[in-house]
Amino acid sequence: MQILQKVNSRGLDINLSIVLLGITSQISQIILLRELLVIFFGNELSLGIIFFSWLFWVGIGSIICGVFSKRIDNPTPIFAFFSILISVISPIQICLVRLSRCIINVHSGGYIPITSMGILSFAILSIVCLLIGIQFVLGTKIYDRWKKGARAIGNVYILESIGSISGGLVFTFILVHAFNSFQIIFLLGIANLLISLFLLRSAGHKSGQVAAGVCVIVFIVLLANGDFINRDISRRQWRIFNEHFTLVESKDSKYGNISVLRYRDQYNFYENGSLLFSVPDVESASIAAHLAMVQHKQPGRILLIGGGLSGVLREVLRHPVKNVDYVELDPLIINLAMKYLPPTDLEALMDKRVQILYTDGRFYVKGCRKRYDMVIISIPDPSTATINRFYTVEFFREVKDILKKDGVLVTGLSSADNYFGEELLSRNGSVYGAISKVFAHVLVTPGNFNYFYATDALNQVSLDVDVLKMRFLNRNIGARNWTEYHYELYLPPYEVNRVNENLKDSGGFINRDSKPITYYFHVVLWNLWSNTGTFKPFNWMLKVKGLWIVPVAIFLLSSGVLLSLLSNRARRMETCPRWMKDIDKRYGILLAIFITGMGGIILEIVLMLLFQSLYGYVYQKVGLIIAIFMAGLVIGSTVFNNIRRRNRDFISFAVIQAVFSLFAFVIPFIYEYVSSIISPIAIFFQYSVLILATGFLVGAEFMGACNLYLKYNKEVGRTSGVIYGADLIGGCIGSLIGGSILIPILGIFKTCYFVGIMGIVIFVLLLAIFLPQKPPKNY
Amino acid sequence: MGKESISRRNFMLNLGKFGIGLGVAPYVLDRFYQENVLGKEDSLYEVDLRYYKRLAGSEVQCFICPLNCVLNDGETCFCRTRKNHSGKLYSHAYNNPCVIRIDPVEKTPLNHFLPGTQTLSVATGGCNLRCLYCQNWQQSQEKPDELKNFNLASWQAVKGAKDKGCNTIAYTYTEPVAFYEYMRDMAVFSSQKGVRNVMASAGYINPEPLRELCRYIDGFAIALKGFDEKYFEKVCGSHITPVLEALKVIKEERKWLEITTLIVPTYNDDMANLRKMCQWIKTNLGSDVPLHFARFVPEYKLKNLPPTPVQTLEEARKIGQEEGLRFVYLSNVAPHEGNNTYCPNCKKDVVKRIGFKVLENNLEDGRCRYCKRSIPGVWT
């Protein structure tokens, strides 16, 4: 805040434009992420790929600008022009994303192969992200006029982070409710254009002003037609998806996109691009409900988590139940369903035995005081870490706590008829393993969907056709699409046997919060569904052990030491080429910031996952947690921006590096402690502190690196460019491997240790490079 | 010590042990025999020279299916089961099924073939098609060598079928054309032993091997995937003409034939096209050939497509009936009147079903009990 006070009237526009840069980059990131996920039918890997492309291009942009920084004499008009360019390209980008399926050779409704996914997000995100990276460096160059050196970088970094925080909050709490993607982008565009108009005016650039002015007018016109544009483009988008479907409605909530598509008399609900359910669909709802409901002799109180709208709720209510609590995360699904559901399903929703609760299932189960006879979990396949939370040992334990003694857990996963291949068996087996850790009796149905029935009571769950037939007949239910014979159809004894036997010895994988392996297996399966060949890159990754960190560490250390020797020798030469000077030190700093950028993102993902598992996926809280991370970033960099003058740059930098790696080692222990806490407020508080600390360290390290680097290269633009770039490139690798590979395969603990060990390696490397010789004074 | 007399207790104990040994020995021997002498049937089988040709060098060309793959040494056919080993073509799908199970014969689907009886279903890995909606993608899209397989020779299959009370052996689930030699040899053997054979296939096979099969296979459930070459290419990775040829061959050979068409929403549910298909069936195969319209459920690479609306299936069935086909069924949707067999004459339900479960059979010697009209099919 001190910064803002010091700002004179001439600096206000540049301050604002940097904050706006932060807002723009944060909001367009959120929007593009959501749009791309709809196209990719998002799984955890596609999240990783999108973040990878994003951070990569921003990093490259800032490095490029850093390298050419010296040649830029008057950065302000360039900054303004690029601002205009960003505003103009952003809406085009959304169009490109939505229409991108037509470029790829993929059948209607098909999965996009990983390679195409990578190329697509890489290509589409390139220009705007490059520009955002460039803008950051230009911003520091502009700032350099008032605040010299590291101060300039620090201020820009802080302002940009403040912009990001506010962008995220404004999007979550205001924009997403009131506007569609195009309207939001147009609004942002107008703000950017106005700012650049002011910048160009103070720079006295006439033609630029005209251009910006024209753009503003065009954008206002576009904004007025935002609704039409949005509808038209999404209609085209879904027509590419399947030309025979008619888009009835497509809406965004803070959780994602829900689209309703009509085909003949059928309404199909797609959540983030993947099929959630269709109505009317008598068959699947009946199977789900009537196979499950006879697993309990007297099902009275039912908890239904998700999936009630496809007709399951209606069929469940045919059984003699006392009440059904139906948990659904996103109210938008129910609102849309109300419009298109057949009357019988609407009646079921209105039934006085039914209570609808809009909350996260995991959050509800954790805080629930009621006891249920059955908990029926009907959640999509665990394609992401967030969904995976409903398939872990810890979650099943929580469910067991809210079940009566003879209560029954019902859940399910997609499967395949007749035969389990290795990948499918590992995925479904890891969930089977998790359930059988918690419940004494687990039975699984065969077919292209495996339902899991689990209980502790004897003679409760059964797949014996005669038993189930009797239970069904005794209840005297007037189900139109289900008869006692259906039990025979769906439970052939030979198949029941095979499935249960196979799952029992499926390789011993167990899905846990701290080692969420199931969603990794899902990505492996998903690769089979999207590929035409038999290319299986993910299978061998399972065999990778933690030990491979040793050669990596040796390589990093030896490269540093070698460079150090080289550079010392060069110093003694008479004609030392400029680029050789202190190359080891620059390398050390950049490597440190690269590894910290990677580790910081990985730790952030770890903490977010743990928080969502322990606390629940409550959107506001998750948004708040991200804001807290950014706040930590701001505080860290502010603090280090101000203690710069004590001329202990190296020591402070090394200390942060050490603290960062120690911090990574501590997280697993804190997790052990926090997981025993029950009070949600205490958990929230704990995680806020942890995430604040992570942000603080990342921010502090960034500033520390800038301070130190400026000693060896006085050019502010170049320093900020390469440091920011290295940080982001590290971050992009962290986001690619963190969520989709490291966490599920190594587990959360080992992932933290990995970050910690890498940090220590870097610490040692820094000592090896910097300690032998004091940094030159007055350089 | 050596001449110590044996106590009665010890004697009884030893006698007991001997008895147990004697009792167990045959079992152990049998297991040993089955596993080591008979059970280790070779899963490599050299393809009959009639169905492949040696080309220049060590190249060979396979003639089992219309793909007529040309293979260099070490290469594998598109179906993943036949491989060129230094100029000789071997099938890797022999005696090594990955699926053995017992099903109602209706599941094949055959509704006019010994209704209500059980069949032993056998399948190996591999397939010469690439259907996007494959229900057996876990085994059909892999090489047989890479799967966990059983070891099942023809004689074992026949013995198993008889032990379990199955009247038929069904070659199904994946594409039996991919394990042609295994199927043929098993069918030859089992038809000698009085077990009948049925084949569920996409009919993507050359006429010559098919004619040979017709000597031993009693019932064919052929999936006519659609009636549009584009659909065949795009969704199944095959072509329609050879399938239509195969259907005609089966008809010529006077074997029992039923046709299944899986209706995939937005892909092959164009009613005009289905009407053309029904017309073709009537003209070329006759109106007594049963036609099954099957409901698609999201699967494999089409997981993101909704299931076929029942309304669509009903429309298709109506079209089939309008075009004069006498037996049009709906499968994969139950309960539905399209599951039942109706007498074309008195319109009464002669076989009542829910899905593939037979509830009521009102046939007497292959005739409708009510009006005595003969119903085409294999009933005894």
mmCIF file of C-alpha atoms in Angstrom, chain A residues 215 227-228 257 302 448 542 561 616 725:
data_model
loop_
_atom_site.group_PDB
_atom_site.id
_atom_site.type_symbol
_atom_site.label_atom_id
_atom_site.label_comp_id
_atom_site.label_asym_id
_atom_site.label_seq_id
_atom_site.Cartn_x
_atom_site.Cartn_y
_atom_site.Cartn_z
ATOM 1 C CA CYS A 215 -11.404 -0.491 -31.015
ATOM 2 C CA ASP A 227 -25.295 -12.699 -25.756
ATOM 3 C CA PHE A 228 -25.920 -13.351 -29.420
ATOM 4 C CA ASN A 257 -20.278 -25.484 -18.091
ATOM 5 C CA ILE A 302 -30.977 -42.898 1.933
ATOM 6 C CA ASN A 448 -19.949 -52.529 -18.706
ATOM 7 C CA LEU A 542 4.296 -46.676 -13.097
ATOM 8 C CA VAL A 561 30.445 -26.980 -10.367
ATOM 9 C CA GLY A 616 -14.348 -30.514 0.883
ATOM 10 C CA GLY A 725 10.697 -16.492 -17.385
#
